[in-house]
Coordinates of C-alpha atoms and ligand atoms in Angstrom, one line a residue:
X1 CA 85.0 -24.0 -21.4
X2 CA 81.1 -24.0 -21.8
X3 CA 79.2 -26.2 -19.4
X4 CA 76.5 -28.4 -20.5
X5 CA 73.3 -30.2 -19.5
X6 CA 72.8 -33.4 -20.6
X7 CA 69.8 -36.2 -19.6
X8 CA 70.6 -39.5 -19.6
X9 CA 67.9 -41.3 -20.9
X10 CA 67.1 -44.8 -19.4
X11 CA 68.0 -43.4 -15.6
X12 CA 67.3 -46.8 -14.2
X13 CA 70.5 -48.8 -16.5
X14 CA 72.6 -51.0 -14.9
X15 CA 75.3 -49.0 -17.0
X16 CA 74.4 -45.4 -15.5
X17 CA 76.6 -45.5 -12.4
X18 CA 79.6 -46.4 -14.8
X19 CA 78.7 -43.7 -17.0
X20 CA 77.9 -41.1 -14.0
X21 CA 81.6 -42.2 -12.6
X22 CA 83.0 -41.6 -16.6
X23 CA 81.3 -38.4 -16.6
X24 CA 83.1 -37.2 -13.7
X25 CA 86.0 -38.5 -14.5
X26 CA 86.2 -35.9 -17.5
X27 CA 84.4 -32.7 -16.1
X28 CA 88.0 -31.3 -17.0
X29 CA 87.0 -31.7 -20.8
X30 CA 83.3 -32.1 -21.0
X31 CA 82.1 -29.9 -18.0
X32 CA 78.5 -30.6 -17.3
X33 CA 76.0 -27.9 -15.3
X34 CA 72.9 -29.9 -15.1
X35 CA 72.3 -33.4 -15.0
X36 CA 69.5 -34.9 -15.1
X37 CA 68.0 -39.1 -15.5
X38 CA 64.9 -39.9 -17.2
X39 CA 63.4 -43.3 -17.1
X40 CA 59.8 -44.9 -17.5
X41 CA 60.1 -47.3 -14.4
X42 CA 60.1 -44.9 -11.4
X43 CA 61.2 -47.4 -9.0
X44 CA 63.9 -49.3 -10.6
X45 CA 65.4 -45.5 -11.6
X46 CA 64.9 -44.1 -8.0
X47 CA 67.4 -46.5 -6.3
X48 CA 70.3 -45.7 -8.8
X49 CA 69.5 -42.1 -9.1
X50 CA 69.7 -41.5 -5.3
X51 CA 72.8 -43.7 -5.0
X52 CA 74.1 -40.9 -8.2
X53 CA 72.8 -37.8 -6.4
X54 CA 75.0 -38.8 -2.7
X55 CA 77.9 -39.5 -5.0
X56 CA 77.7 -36.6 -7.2
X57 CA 77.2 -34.2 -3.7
X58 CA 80.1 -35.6 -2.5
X59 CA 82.2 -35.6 -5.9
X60 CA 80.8 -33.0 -8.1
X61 CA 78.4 -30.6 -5.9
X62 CA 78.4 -27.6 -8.5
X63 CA 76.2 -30.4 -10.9
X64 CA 72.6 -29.6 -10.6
X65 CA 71.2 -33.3 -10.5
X66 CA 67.3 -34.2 -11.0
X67 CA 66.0 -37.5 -11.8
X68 CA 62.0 -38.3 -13.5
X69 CA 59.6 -39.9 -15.0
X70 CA 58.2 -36.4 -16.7
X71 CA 59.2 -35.7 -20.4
X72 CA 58.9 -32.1 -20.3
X73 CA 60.8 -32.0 -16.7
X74 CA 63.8 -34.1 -18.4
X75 CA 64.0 -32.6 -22.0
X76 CA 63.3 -29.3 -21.3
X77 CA 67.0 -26.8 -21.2
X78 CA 68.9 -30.3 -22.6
X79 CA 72.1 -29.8 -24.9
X80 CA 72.3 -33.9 -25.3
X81 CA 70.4 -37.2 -24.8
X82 CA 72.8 -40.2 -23.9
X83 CA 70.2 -42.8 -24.2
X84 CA 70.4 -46.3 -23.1
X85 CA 67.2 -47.5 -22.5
X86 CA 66.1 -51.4 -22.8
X87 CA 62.7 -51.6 -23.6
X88 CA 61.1 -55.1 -21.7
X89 CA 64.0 -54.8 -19.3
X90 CA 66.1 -58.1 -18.9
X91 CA 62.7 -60.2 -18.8
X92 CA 62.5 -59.6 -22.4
X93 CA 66.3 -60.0 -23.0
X94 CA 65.8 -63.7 -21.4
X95 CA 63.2 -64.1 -23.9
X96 CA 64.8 -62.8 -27.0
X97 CA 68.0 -65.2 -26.1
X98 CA 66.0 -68.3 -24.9
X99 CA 63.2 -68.7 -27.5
X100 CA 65.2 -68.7 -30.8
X101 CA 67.9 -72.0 -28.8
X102 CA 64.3 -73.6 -28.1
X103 CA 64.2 -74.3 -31.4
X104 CA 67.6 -74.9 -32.1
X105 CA 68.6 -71.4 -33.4
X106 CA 71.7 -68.5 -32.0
X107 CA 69.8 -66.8 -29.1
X108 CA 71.6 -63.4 -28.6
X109 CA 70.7 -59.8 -27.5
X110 CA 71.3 -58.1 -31.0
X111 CA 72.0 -61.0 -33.7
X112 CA 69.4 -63.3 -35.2
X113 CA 65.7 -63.5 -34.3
X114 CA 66.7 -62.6 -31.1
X115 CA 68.0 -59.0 -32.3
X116 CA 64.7 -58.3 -34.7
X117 CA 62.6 -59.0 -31.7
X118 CA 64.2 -56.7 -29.4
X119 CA 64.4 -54.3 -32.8
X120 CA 60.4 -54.6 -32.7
X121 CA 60.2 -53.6 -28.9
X122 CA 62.8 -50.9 -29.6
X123 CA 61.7 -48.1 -32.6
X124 CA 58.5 -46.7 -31.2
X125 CA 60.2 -45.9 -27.6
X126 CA 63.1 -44.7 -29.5
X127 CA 61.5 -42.5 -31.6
X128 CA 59.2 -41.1 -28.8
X129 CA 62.3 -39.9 -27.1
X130 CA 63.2 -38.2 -30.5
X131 CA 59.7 -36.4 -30.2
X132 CA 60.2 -35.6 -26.8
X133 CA 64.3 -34.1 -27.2
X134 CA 62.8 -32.3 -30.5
X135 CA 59.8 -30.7 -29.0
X136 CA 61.7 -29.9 -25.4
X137 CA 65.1 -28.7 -26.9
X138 CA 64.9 -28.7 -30.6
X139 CA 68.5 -28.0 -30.9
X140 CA 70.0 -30.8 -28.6
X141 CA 71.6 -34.0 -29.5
X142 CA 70.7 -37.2 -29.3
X143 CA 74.0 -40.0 -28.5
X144 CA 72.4 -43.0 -28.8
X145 CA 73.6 -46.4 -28.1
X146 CA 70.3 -48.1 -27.4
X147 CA 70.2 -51.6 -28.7
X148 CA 70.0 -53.2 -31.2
X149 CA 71.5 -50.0 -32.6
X150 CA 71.9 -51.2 -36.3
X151 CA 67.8 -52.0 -36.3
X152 CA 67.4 -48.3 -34.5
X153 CA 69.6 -46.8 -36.7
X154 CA 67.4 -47.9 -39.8
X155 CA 64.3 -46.7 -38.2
X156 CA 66.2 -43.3 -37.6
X157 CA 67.1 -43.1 -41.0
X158 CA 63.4 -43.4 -42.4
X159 CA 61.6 -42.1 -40.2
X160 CA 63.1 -39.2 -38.5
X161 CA 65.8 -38.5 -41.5
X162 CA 66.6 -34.7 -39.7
X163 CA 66.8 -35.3 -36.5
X164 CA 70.3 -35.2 -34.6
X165 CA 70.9 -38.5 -33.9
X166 CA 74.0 -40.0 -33.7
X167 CA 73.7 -43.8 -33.2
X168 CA 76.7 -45.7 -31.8
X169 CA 78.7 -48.5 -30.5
X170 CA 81.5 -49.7 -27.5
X171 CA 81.7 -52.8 -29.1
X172 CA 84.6 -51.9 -31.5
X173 CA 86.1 -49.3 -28.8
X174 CA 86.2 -52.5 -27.0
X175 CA 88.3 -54.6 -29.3
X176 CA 90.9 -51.7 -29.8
X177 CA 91.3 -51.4 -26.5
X178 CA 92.7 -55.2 -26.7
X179 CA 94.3 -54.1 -30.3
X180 CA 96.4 -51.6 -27.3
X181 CA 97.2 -53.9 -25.5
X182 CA 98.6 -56.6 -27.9
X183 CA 100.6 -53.9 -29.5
X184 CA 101.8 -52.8 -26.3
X185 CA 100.6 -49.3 -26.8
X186 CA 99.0 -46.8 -24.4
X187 CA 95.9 -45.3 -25.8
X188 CA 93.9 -46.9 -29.0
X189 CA 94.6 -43.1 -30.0
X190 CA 97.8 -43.9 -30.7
X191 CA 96.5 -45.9 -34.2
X192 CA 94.7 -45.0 -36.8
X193 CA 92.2 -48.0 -38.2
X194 CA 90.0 -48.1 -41.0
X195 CA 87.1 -50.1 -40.2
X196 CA 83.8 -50.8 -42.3
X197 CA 80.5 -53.0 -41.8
X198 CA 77.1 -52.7 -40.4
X199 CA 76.4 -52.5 -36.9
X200 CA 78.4 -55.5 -34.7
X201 CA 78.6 -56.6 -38.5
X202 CA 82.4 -55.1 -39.6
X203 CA 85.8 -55.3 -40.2
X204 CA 89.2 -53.8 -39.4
X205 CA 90.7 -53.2 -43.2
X206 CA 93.8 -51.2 -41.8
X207 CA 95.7 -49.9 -39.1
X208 CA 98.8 -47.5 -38.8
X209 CA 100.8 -46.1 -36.4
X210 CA 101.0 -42.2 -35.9
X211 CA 104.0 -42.4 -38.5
X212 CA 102.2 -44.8 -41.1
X213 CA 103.5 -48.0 -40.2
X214 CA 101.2 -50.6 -40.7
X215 CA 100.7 -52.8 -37.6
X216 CA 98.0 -55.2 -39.1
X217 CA 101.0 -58.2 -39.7
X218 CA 101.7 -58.0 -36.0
X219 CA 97.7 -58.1 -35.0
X220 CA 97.2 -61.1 -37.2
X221 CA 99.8 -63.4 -36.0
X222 CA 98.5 -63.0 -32.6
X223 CA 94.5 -62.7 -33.7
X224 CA 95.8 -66.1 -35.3
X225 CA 96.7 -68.1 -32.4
X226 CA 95.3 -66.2 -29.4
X227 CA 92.1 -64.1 -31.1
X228 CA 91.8 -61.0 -28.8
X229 CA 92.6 -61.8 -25.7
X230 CA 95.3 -59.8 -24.7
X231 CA 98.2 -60.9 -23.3
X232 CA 97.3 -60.1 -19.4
X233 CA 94.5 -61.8 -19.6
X234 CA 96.1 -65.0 -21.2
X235 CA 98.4 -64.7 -18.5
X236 CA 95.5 -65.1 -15.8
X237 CA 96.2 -61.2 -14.5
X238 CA 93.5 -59.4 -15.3
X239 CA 90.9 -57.9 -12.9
X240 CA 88.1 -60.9 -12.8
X241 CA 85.5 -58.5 -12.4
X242 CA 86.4 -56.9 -15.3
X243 CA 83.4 -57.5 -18.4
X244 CA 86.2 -59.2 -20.9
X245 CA 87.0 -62.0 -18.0
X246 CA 83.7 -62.9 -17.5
X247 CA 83.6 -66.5 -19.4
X248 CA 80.9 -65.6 -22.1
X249 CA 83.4 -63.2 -23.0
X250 CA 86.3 -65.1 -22.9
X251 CA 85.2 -67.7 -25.6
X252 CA 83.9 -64.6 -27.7
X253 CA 87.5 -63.5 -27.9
X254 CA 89.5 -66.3 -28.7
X255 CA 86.8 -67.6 -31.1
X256 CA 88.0 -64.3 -33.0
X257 CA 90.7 -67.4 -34.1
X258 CA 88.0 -69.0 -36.5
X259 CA 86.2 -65.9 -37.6
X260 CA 89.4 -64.2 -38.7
X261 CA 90.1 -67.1 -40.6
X262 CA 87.4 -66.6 -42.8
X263 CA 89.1 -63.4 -44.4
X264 CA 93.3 -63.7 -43.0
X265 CA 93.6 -59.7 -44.5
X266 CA 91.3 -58.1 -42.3
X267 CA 90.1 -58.3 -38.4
X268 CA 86.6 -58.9 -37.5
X269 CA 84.1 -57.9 -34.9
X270 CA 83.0 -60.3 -32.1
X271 CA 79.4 -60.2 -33.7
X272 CA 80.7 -62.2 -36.6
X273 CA 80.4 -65.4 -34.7
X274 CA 77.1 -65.4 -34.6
X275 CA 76.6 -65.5 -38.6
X276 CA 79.5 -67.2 -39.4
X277 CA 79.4 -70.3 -36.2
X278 CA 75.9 -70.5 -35.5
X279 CA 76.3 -73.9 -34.7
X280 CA 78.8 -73.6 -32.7
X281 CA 77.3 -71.2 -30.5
X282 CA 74.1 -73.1 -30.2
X283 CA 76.3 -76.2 -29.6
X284 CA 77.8 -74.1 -26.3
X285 CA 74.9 -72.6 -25.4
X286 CA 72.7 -73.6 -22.2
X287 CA 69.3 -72.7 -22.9
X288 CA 67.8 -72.3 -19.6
X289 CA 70.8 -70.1 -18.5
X290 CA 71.9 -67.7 -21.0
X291 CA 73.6 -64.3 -21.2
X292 CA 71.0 -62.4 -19.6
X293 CA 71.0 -64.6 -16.9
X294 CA 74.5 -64.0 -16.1
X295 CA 73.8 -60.4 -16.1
X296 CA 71.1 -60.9 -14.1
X297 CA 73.3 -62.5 -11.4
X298 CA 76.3 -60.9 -12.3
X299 CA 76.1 -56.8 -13.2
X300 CA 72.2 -56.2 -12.2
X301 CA 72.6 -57.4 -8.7
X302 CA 75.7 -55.7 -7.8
X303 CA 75.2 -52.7 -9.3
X304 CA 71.8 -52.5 -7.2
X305 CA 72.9 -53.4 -4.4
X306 CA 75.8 -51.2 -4.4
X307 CA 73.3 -48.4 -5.3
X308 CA 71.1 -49.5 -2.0
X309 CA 73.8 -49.7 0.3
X310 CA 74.8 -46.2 -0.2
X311 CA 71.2 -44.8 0.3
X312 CA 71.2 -46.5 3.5
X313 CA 74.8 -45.5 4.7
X314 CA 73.8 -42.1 3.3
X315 CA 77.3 -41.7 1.6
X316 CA 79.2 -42.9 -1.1
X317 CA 82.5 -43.3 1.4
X318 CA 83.7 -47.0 0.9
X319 CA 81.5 -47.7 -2.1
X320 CA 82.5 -48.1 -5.8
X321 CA 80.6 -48.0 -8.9
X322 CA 83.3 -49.6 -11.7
X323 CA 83.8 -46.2 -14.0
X324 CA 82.6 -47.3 -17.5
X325 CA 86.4 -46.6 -19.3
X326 CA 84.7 -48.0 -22.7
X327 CA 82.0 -45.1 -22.4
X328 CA 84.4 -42.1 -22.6
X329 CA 84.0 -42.3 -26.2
X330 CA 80.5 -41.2 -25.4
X331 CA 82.4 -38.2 -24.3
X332 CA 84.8 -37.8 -27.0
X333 CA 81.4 -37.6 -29.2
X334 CA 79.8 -35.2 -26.8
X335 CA 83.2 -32.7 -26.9
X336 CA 83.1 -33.4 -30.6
X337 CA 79.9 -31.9 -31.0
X338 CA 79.6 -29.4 -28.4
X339 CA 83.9 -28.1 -29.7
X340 CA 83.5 -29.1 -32.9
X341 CA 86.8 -31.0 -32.6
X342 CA 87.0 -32.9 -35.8
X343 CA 87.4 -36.2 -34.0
X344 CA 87.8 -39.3 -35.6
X345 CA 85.0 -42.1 -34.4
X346 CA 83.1 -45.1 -35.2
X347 CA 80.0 -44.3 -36.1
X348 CA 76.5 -46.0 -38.1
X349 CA 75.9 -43.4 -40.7
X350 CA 74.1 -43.6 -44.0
X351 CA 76.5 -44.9 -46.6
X352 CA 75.9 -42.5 -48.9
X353 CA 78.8 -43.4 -50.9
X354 CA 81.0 -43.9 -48.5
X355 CA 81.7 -47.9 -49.1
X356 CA 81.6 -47.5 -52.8
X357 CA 80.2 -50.7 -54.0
X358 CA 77.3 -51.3 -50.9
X359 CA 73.8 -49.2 -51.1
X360 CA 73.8 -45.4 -50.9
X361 CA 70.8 -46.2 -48.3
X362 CA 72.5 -48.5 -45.8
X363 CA 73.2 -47.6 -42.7
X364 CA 76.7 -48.1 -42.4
X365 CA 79.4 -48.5 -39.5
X366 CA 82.5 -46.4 -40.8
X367 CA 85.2 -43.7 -39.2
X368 CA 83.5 -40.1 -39.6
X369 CA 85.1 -37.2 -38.5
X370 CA 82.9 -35.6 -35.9
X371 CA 82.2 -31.5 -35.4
X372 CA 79.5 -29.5 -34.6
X373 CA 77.3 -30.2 -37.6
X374 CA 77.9 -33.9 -37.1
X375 CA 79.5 -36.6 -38.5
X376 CA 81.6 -36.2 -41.7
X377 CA 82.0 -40.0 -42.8
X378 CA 85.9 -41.2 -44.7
X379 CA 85.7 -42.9 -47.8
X380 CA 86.0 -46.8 -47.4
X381 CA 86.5 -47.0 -51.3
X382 CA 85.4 -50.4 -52.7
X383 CA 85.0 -53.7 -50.4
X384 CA 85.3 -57.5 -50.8
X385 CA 83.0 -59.8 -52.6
X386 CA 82.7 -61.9 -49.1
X387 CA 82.2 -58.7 -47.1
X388 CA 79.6 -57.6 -49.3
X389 CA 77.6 -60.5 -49.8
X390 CA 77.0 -60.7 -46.4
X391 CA 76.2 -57.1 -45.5
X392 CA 74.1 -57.1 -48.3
X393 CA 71.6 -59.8 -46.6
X394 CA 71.7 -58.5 -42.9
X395 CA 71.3 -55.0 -44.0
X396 CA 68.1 -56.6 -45.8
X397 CA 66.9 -58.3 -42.4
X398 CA 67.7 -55.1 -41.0
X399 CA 65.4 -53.2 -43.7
X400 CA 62.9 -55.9 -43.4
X401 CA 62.0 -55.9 -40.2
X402 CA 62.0 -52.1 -39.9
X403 CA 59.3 -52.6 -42.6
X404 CA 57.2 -54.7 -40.7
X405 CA 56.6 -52.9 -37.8
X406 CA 55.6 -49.6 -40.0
X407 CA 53.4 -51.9 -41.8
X408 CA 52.5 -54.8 -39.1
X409 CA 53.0 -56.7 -41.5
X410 CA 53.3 -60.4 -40.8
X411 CA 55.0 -61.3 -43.7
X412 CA 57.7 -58.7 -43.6
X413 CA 58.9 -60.2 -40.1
X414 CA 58.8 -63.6 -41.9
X415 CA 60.8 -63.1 -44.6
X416 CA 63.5 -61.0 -42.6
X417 CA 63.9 -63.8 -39.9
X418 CA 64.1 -66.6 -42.8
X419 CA 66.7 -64.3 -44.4
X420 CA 69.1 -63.4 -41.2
X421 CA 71.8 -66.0 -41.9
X422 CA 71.5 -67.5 -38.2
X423 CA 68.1 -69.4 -39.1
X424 CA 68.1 -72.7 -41.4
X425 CA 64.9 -72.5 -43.0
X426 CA 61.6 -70.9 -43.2
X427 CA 59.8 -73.4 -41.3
X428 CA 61.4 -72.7 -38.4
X429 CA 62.2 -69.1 -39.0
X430 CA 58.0 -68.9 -39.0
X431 CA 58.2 -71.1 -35.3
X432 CA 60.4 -68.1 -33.8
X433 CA 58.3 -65.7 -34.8
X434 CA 55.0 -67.0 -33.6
X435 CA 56.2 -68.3 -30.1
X436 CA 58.2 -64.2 -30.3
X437 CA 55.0 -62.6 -31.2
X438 CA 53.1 -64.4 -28.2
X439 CA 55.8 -63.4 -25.5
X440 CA 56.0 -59.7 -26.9
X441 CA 52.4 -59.1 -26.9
X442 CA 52.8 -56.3 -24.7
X443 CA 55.5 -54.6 -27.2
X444 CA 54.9 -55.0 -30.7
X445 CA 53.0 -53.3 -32.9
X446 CA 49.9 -56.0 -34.3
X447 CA 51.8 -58.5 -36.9
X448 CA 48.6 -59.3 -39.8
Ligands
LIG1 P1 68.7 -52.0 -18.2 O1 67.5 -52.8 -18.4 O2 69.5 -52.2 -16.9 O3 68.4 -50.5 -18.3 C1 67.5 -49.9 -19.3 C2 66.6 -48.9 -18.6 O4 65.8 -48.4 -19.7 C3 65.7 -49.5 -17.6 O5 65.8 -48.8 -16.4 C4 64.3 -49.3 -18.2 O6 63.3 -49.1 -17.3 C5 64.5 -48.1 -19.1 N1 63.5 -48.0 -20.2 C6 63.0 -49.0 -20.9 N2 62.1 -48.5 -21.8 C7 62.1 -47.1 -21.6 C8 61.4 -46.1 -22.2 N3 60.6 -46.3 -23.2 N4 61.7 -44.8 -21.8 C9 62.5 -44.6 -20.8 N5 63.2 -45.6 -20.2 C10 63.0 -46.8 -20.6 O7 69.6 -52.3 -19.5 P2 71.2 -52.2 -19.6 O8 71.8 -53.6 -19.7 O9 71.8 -51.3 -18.7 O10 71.3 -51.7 -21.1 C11 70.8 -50.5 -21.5 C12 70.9 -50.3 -23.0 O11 72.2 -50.0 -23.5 C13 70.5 -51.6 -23.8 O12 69.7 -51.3 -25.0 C14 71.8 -52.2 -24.2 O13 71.7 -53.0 -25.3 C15 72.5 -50.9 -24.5 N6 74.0 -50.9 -24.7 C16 74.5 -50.6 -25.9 C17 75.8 -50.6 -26.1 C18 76.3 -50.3 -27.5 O14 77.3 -50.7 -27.9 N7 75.5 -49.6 -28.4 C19 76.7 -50.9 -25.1 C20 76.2 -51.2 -23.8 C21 74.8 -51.2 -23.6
LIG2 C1 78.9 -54.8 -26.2 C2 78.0 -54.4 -27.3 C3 76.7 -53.9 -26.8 C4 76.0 -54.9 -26.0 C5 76.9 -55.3 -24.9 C6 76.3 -56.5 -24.2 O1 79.2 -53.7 -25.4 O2 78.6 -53.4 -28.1 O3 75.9 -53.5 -27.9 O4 74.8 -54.4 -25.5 O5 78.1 -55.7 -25.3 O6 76.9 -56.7 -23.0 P1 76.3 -57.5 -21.8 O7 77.3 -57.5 -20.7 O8 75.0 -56.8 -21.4 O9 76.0 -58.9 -22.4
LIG3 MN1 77.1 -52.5 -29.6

């Protein structure tokens, strides 16, 4: 089987060790010659990478392992880019979350005003890491699943319409992997699920068993009374450390309840909440201790100071990095590619006729089967009036803000924000933006 180099871009992640321990999990189907981490903070990348380069000599010494700050250094002799980077670091996070709940208003990572600002920060680094994988290796792949990946996808769309970039998501890997468990089955490969939407904006429309059966009647009655947690969980025996314990999460799975209700046929994504109870999550929302505070305290910390306490023991003996299970589908895309195995996946894709009745230019989240030429999206045929209706407007906001930072144009931010269904009214959609465009100084392009 051909080897690969690959360069993970954003070195310094707190999700790099889980994907370095996923990676070598699967050298038997995705084997890996050189690997190498890029980031733009040196010193917040140096303490992971030389954690990652004592536990890849003792696990994997055949990989050739480099880490850097140096475009040409990291792109040059690459076959892919997984990049994660978060551009303003979990600073800006804090901000994106706690600004918008100052004034009343869903403060999250990728929804609501919170989502366009980080979308703002995000498409110029983005696409400079396009320029550099294009003018280093013009014939590598990019796998990205930088946030806020629907806002990134857009921009990719536009602006770099050939490049190979695939931009994806865990979050609805995730879910099927409690779909598994409620069904009782092994491996999420074991069903076959249409699902359709916009990024952390979608819906499950079916899913069958390897023989056809349908096994959506089952899902609902317990989505109904117990949303997605999965039965270990309910019963308290779940690994506490594990991401889907951690309390935010928690009450994002069993709301699942509410937001199902809104359409009993079908099974939503988490993200839903956001749009569809905004005022329930501001309601349960403290604003001077939000989610990147937790991650802050939680996932940052021990992750860096697992990283620092095997530089100074010198070995990676009695440590443990958790290995990121969710992220193998970043493998399965990689194989995908690089064997053109036809795989199913989730991927955000330009409609293109895909969902019949929803814009040829949207980009869309839909199964695609996956080879060496890319994704080959599946026909969703013709969706609800509900599910339309609201992927019309957040695929606007989505357009709209994209707009507005090719144009720095004031107004363009405006009218997105006012539009994104978490924000009441204009007034304060305007309030956001000017107390955002004062904290992200440093990031934006000029709003006039
Ligand atoms: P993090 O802040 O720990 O890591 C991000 C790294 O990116 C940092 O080391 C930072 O220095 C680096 N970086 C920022 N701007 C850069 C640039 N211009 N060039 C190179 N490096 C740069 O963040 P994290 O919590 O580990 O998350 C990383 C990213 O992965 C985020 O965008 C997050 O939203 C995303 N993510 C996406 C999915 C998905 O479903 N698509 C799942 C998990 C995480
Ligand atoms: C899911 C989503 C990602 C998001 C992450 C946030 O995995 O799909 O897009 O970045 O959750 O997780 P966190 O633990 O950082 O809040
Ligand atoms: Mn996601």
């Amino acid at each position: 089987m051909k080897s690969h180099n690959v360069v993970i871009a954003g070195g310094g992640s707190t999700f790099t060790p889980g994907i370095v321990m996923m990676l070598l999990d699967n050298l038997h189907q995705f084997p890996i010659k050189k690997l190498k981490f890029f980031d733009n903070d040196e010193e917040r990348q140096a303490v992971i990478a030389k954690a990652c380069k004592i536990l890849l000599r003792e696990r994997a010494p055949d990989i050739e392992f480099s880490y850097t700050t140096d475009p040409k250094e990291a792109f040059t002799d690459i076959d892919f880019v997984m990049a994660h980077i978060r551009v303003g670091k979990y600073a800006m996070r804090e901000m994106d979350e706690k600004i918008p709940l100052k004034h009343g208003v869903v403060g999250q990572e990728t929804c609501g005003p919170g989502g366009l600002a980080y979308g703002l920060r995000s498409i110029g680094p983005i696409l400079e890491l396009i320029d550099f994988m294009e003018k280093y290796s013009p014939n590598a792949w990019m796998l990205n699943y930088s946030n806020p990946a629907a806002i990134v996808a857009e921009a990719c769309r536009r602006f770099k319409p050939n490049t190979q970039i695939i931009n994806i998501c865990d979050m609805p890997v995730g879910i099927e992997s409690h779909l598994k468990e409620i069904l009782g089955f092994d491996s999420a490969k074991d069903f076959d699920a249409i699902y359709y939407g916009l990024n952390h904006f979608g819906w499950w429309k079916t899913i069958h068993d390897k023989a056809g059966n349908d096994l959506m009647p089952q899902l609902i009655d317990h989505v109904k009374e117990h949303g997605y947690l999965a039965p270990q969980i309910l019963e308290g025996e779940d690994n506490q450390d594990l991401w889907c314990n951690q309390p935010s999460w928690v009450d994002t799975l069993r709301k699942v309840r509410d937001v199902q209700a809104l359409d009993p046929t079908t099974l939503p994504n988490t993200y839903l909440k956001y749009y569809l109870f905004p005022d329930y999550v501001v309601e349960h929302a403290n604003p001077d201790y939000t989610r990147a505070n937790e991650v802050m305290d939680g996932r940052e910390k021990t992750v860096f100071e697992t990283a620092k306490k095997v530089v100074s023991i010198g070995t990676f003996e009695g440590s443990d990095f958790e290995a990121d299970e969710h992220a193998v589908f970043i493998v399965d895309l990689a194989r995908a590619i690089a064997f053109n195995t036809k795989e199913r996946m989730l991927l955000i894709v330009p409609n293109n006729g895909a969902i019949a009745n929803f814009d040829n230019d949207a980009m869309v989240e839909i199964p695609c089967l996956v080879g060496k030429n890319g994704p080959e999206p599946l026909s969703i045929g013709h969706i609800p009036t509900f599910q339309k209706g609201l992927m019309t407007q957040q695929v606007c906001v989505e357009k709209l803000i994209v707009d507005a930072w090719k144009e720095g144009a004031y107004q363009k931010a405006w009218q997105a924000m006012t539009l994104s269904k978490t924000v009441p009214s204009a007034s304060v959609a305007k309030d956001i933006l000017d107390d955002l465009i004062v904290a992200n100084k440093e990031y934006w392009p000029v709003l006039n």
